[in-house]
């Protein structure tokens, strides 16, 4: 079990902006700068030499490896980031003044208690701007509303928070008992999936590789932000996953360019996108799939990568 929050942010641009087709990396970089400016007490101090790093929200969110010590009995290394930014799902790149755009923020574990800081950071990010603006600066936006489900947490016109907290618990359920049987499972990847197999990025997705990635994600999140690693037959699950067949494969590799502020250079990042359908005895894997469909899987999940869902009606 793990505390889990899904928060939707509704914004409006107040100046023109040019954004990349995939906006996750751009949003993450601007948000990181804004959050640090909101919570950092010693602004000229590097996190790794700061005496306050163990009690500061910024290193917990963005310098997670530094902030969280590995569990002595856990094989999960390193700790995952406790957040995911789900950028707008539109490939629109040009925004005019008055255009609306929405995005989601997922939070895992105790950081859900710090939602006001996240909201304030995104509000500050709007004033700073993101992407490229028409005047050579950045496109600035206004944060209009933040919601958790049907509950409104923040209204920009009021300038105050309400209905905090708005979190729930996410559990990796035990497989439901039932007779073994053939099932068909179509999965659709809403954002590119980047997972490694044998030390390199995989361009194919046999079911056992997908299951390995899901087990790593679920174990990492529950170990560091929940009640501990789940009691799962890891080896047995992977072995049985190898028996599941690919019925149809419509995945393709997609590349896109992002600029790394930390490394001061443009980088090409790619991943698998599209759909794939598996067939076999899938019942015991369904709880794992349900859990991971809410938290993303693979690499660069903080950018919003690795989001998938089961096709409706299946």
Coordinates of C-alpha atoms in Angstrom, one line a residue:
X1 CA 0.0 0.0 0.0
X2 CA 1.2 3.5 -0.8
X3 CA -0.2 7.0 -0.6
X4 CA -1.0 8.2 -4.1
X5 CA -2.2 11.5 -5.5
X6 CA -3.3 12.4 -9.0
X7 CA -3.7 16.2 -9.5
X8 CA -4.9 18.0 -12.6
X9 CA -3.6 21.5 -13.4
X10 CA -5.6 23.8 -15.7
X11 CA -3.6 26.7 -17.1
X12 CA -3.9 29.5 -19.7
X13 CA -1.1 31.1 -21.6
X14 CA -0.9 34.9 -21.1
X15 CA 1.8 35.3 -23.7
X16 CA 2.6 33.3 -26.9
X17 CA 4.7 30.2 -26.5
X18 CA 6.5 27.6 -28.6
X19 CA 6.8 24.2 -27.0
X20 CA 8.1 20.9 -28.3
X21 CA 5.7 18.2 -29.5
X22 CA 6.5 16.2 -26.3
X23 CA 6.6 18.6 -23.4
X24 CA 7.5 16.4 -20.4
X25 CA 11.2 17.2 -20.3
X26 CA 10.6 20.9 -20.8
X27 CA 8.0 21.0 -17.9
X28 CA 10.2 18.9 -15.6
X29 CA 13.2 21.3 -16.0
X30 CA 11.2 24.5 -15.4
X31 CA 9.3 22.9 -12.5
X32 CA 12.5 21.8 -10.9
X33 CA 13.9 25.4 -11.0
X34 CA 10.6 26.8 -9.6
X35 CA 10.4 24.2 -6.8
X36 CA 13.9 24.9 -5.7
X37 CA 13.3 28.7 -5.6
X38 CA 10.2 28.1 -3.5
X39 CA 11.6 25.7 -0.8
X40 CA 15.4 26.3 -0.8
X41 CA 16.5 28.2 2.4
X42 CA 20.2 28.4 1.4
X43 CA 19.9 29.5 -2.3
X44 CA 23.6 29.5 -3.1
X45 CA 24.3 26.2 -1.5
X46 CA 24.6 22.9 -3.5
X47 CA 22.3 20.2 -2.3
X48 CA 25.1 17.7 -1.7
X49 CA 26.9 20.0 0.8
X50 CA 23.7 21.5 2.4
X51 CA 23.1 20.7 6.0
X52 CA 19.3 20.9 5.4
X53 CA 19.2 18.4 2.5
X54 CA 17.6 15.6 4.6
X55 CA 14.7 17.9 5.6
X56 CA 14.2 19.7 2.3
X57 CA 11.5 18.9 -0.3
X58 CA 13.6 19.7 -3.3
X59 CA 16.4 17.0 -3.0
X60 CA 13.7 14.5 -2.0
X61 CA 11.9 15.2 -5.3
X62 CA 14.8 15.9 -7.7
X63 CA 18.0 14.6 -6.0
X64 CA 16.3 11.5 -4.7
X65 CA 19.4 9.2 -4.7
X66 CA 21.1 11.7 -2.5
X67 CA 18.1 12.3 -0.2
X68 CA 17.0 8.7 0.4
X69 CA 19.2 6.0 1.8
X70 CA 18.8 2.5 0.3
X71 CA 17.0 -0.1 2.4
X72 CA 19.5 -2.6 3.8
X73 CA 17.2 -5.5 3.0
X74 CA 16.0 -4.2 -0.4
X75 CA 17.4 -5.1 -3.8
X76 CA 15.8 -2.0 -5.3
X77 CA 18.5 0.5 -6.3
X78 CA 18.4 3.4 -6.7
X79 CA 15.2 4.9 -5.2
X80 CA 12.7 6.2 -7.9
X81 CA 11.6 9.8 -8.0
X82 CA 8.3 10.3 -6.0
X83 CA 6.6 12.1 -8.8
X84 CA 5.5 12.0 -12.5
X85 CA 4.6 14.9 -14.6
X86 CA 2.0 14.0 -17.3
X87 CA 2.3 16.7 -19.9
X88 CA -0.5 17.7 -22.3
X89 CA -1.3 14.8 -24.6
X90 CA -1.6 17.1 -27.6
X91 CA 1.3 17.4 -30.0
X92 CA 0.4 21.1 -30.4
X93 CA 3.6 23.2 -30.4
X94 CA 2.3 26.8 -31.0
X95 CA 0.3 28.5 -28.3
X96 CA -1.2 31.9 -28.5
X97 CA -2.2 34.2 -25.7
X98 CA -5.4 32.9 -24.1
X99 CA -4.8 29.3 -25.2
X100 CA -5.5 26.7 -22.5
X101 CA -3.3 23.7 -21.7
X102 CA -3.7 21.1 -19.0
X103 CA -1.3 18.6 -17.4
X104 CA -1.3 16.1 -14.5
X105 CA 1.0 15.6 -11.5
X106 CA 1.3 12.2 -9.8
X107 CA 2.8 12.0 -6.3
X108 CA 3.8 8.9 -4.4
X109 CA 4.1 8.5 -0.7
X110 CA 4.5 11.2 2.0
X111 CA 5.2 14.0 -0.5
X112 CA 1.4 14.1 -1.0
X113 CA 1.4 16.1 2.3
X114 CA 3.4 18.8 0.6
X115 CA 0.9 19.5 -2.2
X116 CA 0.7 23.2 -1.4
X117 CA 4.4 23.6 -2.3
X118 CA 3.9 21.8 -5.6
X119 CA 1.0 24.1 -6.4
X120 CA 2.9 27.2 -5.5
X121 CA 5.9 26.1 -7.5
X122 CA 3.8 25.6 -10.6
X123 CA 2.2 29.0 -10.1
X124 CA 5.7 30.5 -9.8
X125 CA 6.7 28.6 -12.9
X126 CA 3.8 30.2 -14.8
X127 CA 5.2 33.7 -13.9
X128 CA 8.7 32.6 -15.1
X129 CA 7.5 31.0 -18.2
X130 CA 8.3 27.8 -20.2
X131 CA 9.3 27.0 -23.7
X132 CA 10.1 30.0 -26.1
X133 CA 8.2 33.2 -26.1
X134 CA 7.6 35.6 -29.0
X135 CA 9.8 38.2 -27.4
X136 CA 12.8 35.9 -27.1
X137 CA 11.9 35.1 -23.5
X138 CA 9.5 32.3 -22.3
X139 CA 5.8 31.7 -22.7
X140 CA 4.2 32.7 -19.4
X141 CA 0.9 31.2 -18.2
X142 CA -1.6 31.5 -15.4
X143 CA -2.6 28.6 -13.1
X144 CA -6.4 28.7 -13.1
X145 CA -7.3 25.6 -11.2
X146 CA -5.9 22.4 -9.5
X147 CA -8.2 19.4 -8.9
X148 CA -7.9 15.9 -7.4
X149 CA -10.7 13.9 -9.0
X150 CA -13.8 16.1 -8.6
X151 CA -12.4 18.1 -5.7
X152 CA -11.1 21.5 -6.3
X153 CA -7.8 22.2 -4.4
X154 CA -7.0 25.6 -5.7
X155 CA -8.6 28.4 -7.7
X156 CA -6.3 31.0 -9.1
X157 CA -8.9 33.8 -8.9
X158 CA -9.2 33.2 -5.1
X159 CA -5.5 32.7 -4.6
X160 CA -5.9 30.2 -1.8
X161 CA -5.9 26.5 -1.2
X162 CA -8.8 24.4 0.0
X163 CA -9.7 20.7 0.5
X164 CA -6.2 19.6 1.3
X165 CA -5.2 16.8 1.5
X166 CA -6.8 14.9 -1.4
X167 CA -4.8 11.7 -1.6
X168 CA -5.7 8.0 -1.6
X169 CA -4.1 4.7 -1.2
X170 CA -2.8 2.6 -4.1
X171 CA -2.4 -1.1 -3.4
X172 CA -0.8 -3.9 -5.4
X173 CA -3.6 -6.5 -5.1
X174 CA -3.1 -10.2 -4.8
X175 CA -4.1 -12.2 -7.9
X176 CA -7.7 -13.2 -7.8
X177 CA -8.2 -17.0 -7.6
X178 CA -9.6 -18.6 -10.7
X179 CA -9.1 -21.3 -13.2
X180 CA -6.3 -20.9 -15.6
X181 CA -7.4 -20.0 -19.0
X182 CA -6.5 -18.2 -22.3
X183 CA -6.9 -14.5 -22.3
X184 CA -6.2 -11.7 -24.7
X185 CA -4.7 -8.4 -23.4
X186 CA -4.2 -5.3 -25.7
X187 CA -2.0 -2.6 -24.2
X188 CA -1.6 0.9 -25.6
X189 CA 1.4 3.0 -24.8
X190 CA 0.3 6.6 -24.5
X191 CA 3.8 7.9 -24.2
X192 CA 7.1 6.3 -25.3
X193 CA 8.4 3.4 -23.2
X194 CA 12.1 3.1 -22.5
X195 CA 13.2 -0.1 -20.8
X196 CA 16.5 -1.9 -20.8
X197 CA 17.1 -5.6 -21.4
X198 CA 20.6 -7.1 -21.2
X199 CA 22.1 -3.6 -20.6
X200 CA 20.6 -2.0 -23.7
X201 CA 17.3 -0.3 -24.6
X202 CA 14.9 -2.8 -25.9
X203 CA 13.2 -2.3 -29.2
X204 CA 11.0 -5.3 -28.8
X205 CA 8.6 -6.1 -26.0
X206 CA 8.1 -9.8 -25.2
X207 CA 5.8 -10.1 -22.2
X208 CA 8.6 -11.3 -19.8
X209 CA 10.6 -8.0 -20.4
X210 CA 7.4 -6.0 -19.7
X211 CA 6.8 -7.9 -16.5
X212 CA 10.4 -7.4 -15.3
X213 CA 9.9 -3.6 -15.9
X214 CA 6.6 -3.6 -14.0
X215 CA 8.1 -5.6 -11.1
X216 CA 11.0 -3.1 -10.8
X217 CA 8.6 -0.1 -10.8
X218 CA 6.1 -1.6 -8.3
X219 CA 8.9 -2.8 -6.0
X220 CA 10.8 0.4 -6.0
X221 CA 7.8 2.6 -5.3
X222 CA 6.4 0.4 -2.6
X223 CA 9.8 -0.2 -1.0
X224 CA 10.6 3.6 -0.6
X225 CA 7.2 5.2 -0.5
X226 CA 4.8 2.5 0.7
X227 CA 4.8 -0.4 3.3
X228 CA 7.8 -2.2 1.8
X229 CA 8.4 -4.5 -1.2
X230 CA 5.5 -6.7 -2.0
X231 CA 5.6 -10.4 -1.2
X232 CA 5.7 -11.6 -4.8
X233 CA 7.2 -14.7 -6.5
X234 CA 9.4 -12.5 -8.7
X235 CA 11.3 -15.4 -10.3
X236 CA 8.2 -17.5 -10.9
X237 CA 6.3 -14.6 -12.4
X238 CA 9.0 -13.8 -14.9
X239 CA 9.3 -17.5 -15.8
X240 CA 5.6 -17.8 -16.4
X241 CA 5.6 -14.5 -18.3
X242 CA 7.9 -16.1 -20.9
X243 CA 5.1 -18.4 -21.8
X244 CA 2.8 -15.6 -22.8
X245 CA 2.6 -15.0 -26.6
X246 CA 2.5 -11.8 -28.7
X247 CA -0.7 -11.9 -30.8
X248 CA -0.1 -8.6 -32.6
X249 CA 2.6 -6.0 -32.4
X250 CA 2.0 -2.5 -33.6
X251 CA 4.8 -0.9 -31.6
X252 CA 7.3 1.4 -33.3
X253 CA 10.4 3.3 -32.1
X254 CA 10.0 7.1 -31.7
X255 CA 12.9 9.5 -31.3
X256 CA 12.7 13.1 -30.1
X257 CA 15.1 15.8 -29.1
X258 CA 15.4 17.3 -25.6
X259 CA 17.8 19.8 -24.1
X260 CA 19.5 18.9 -20.9
X261 CA 20.0 21.9 -18.7
X262 CA 22.3 20.0 -16.5
X263 CA 24.5 18.7 -19.3
X264 CA 24.1 21.8 -21.4
X265 CA 23.5 20.0 -24.6
X266 CA 20.7 18.6 -26.8
X267 CA 20.0 14.9 -26.5
X268 CA 18.1 12.4 -28.6
X269 CA 15.7 10.2 -26.6
X270 CA 13.6 7.4 -28.0
X271 CA 11.1 4.8 -26.9
X272 CA 8.5 2.4 -28.0
X273 CA 5.0 3.8 -28.8
X274 CA 1.8 2.2 -30.1
X275 CA 0.0 -0.9 -29.1
X276 CA 0.7 -4.6 -28.5
X277 CA -1.6 -7.5 -27.8
X278 CA -0.6 -10.5 -25.6
X279 CA -2.3 -13.9 -25.3
X280 CA -2.0 -16.6 -22.7
X281 CA -2.8 -17.3 -19.1
X282 CA -2.7 -13.7 -17.9
X283 CA -4.9 -13.7 -14.8
X284 CA -2.1 -13.5 -12.2
X285 CA -0.5 -10.6 -14.0
X286 CA -3.6 -8.3 -14.0
X287 CA -3.1 -6.8 -10.6
X288 CA 0.5 -5.8 -11.5
X289 CA -0.7 -4.3 -14.8
X290 CA -3.4 -2.4 -13.0
X291 CA -1.0 -1.0 -10.5
X292 CA 1.6 0.0 -13.1
X293 CA -0.9 1.6 -15.4
X294 CA -1.3 4.3 -12.7
X295 CA 2.4 5.0 -12.0
X296 CA 4.1 4.6 -15.5
X297 CA 7.1 2.2 -16.1
X298 CA 10.6 2.3 -17.5
X299 CA 13.1 5.1 -17.7
X300 CA 12.4 8.8 -17.5
X301 CA 9.0 8.3 -15.9
X302 CA 9.4 11.8 -14.2
X303 CA 9.1 13.2 -17.8
X304 CA 5.8 11.3 -18.2
X305 CA 7.3 8.5 -20.2
X306 CA 6.0 4.9 -19.9
X307 CA 2.3 5.7 -19.6
X308 CA 0.1 2.9 -20.8
X309 CA -3.5 1.6 -20.5
X310 CA -5.4 -1.5 -21.3
X311 CA -7.7 -1.0 -24.3
X312 CA -11.3 -0.3 -23.2
X313 CA -13.7 -3.2 -23.3
X314 CA -11.0 -5.8 -22.5

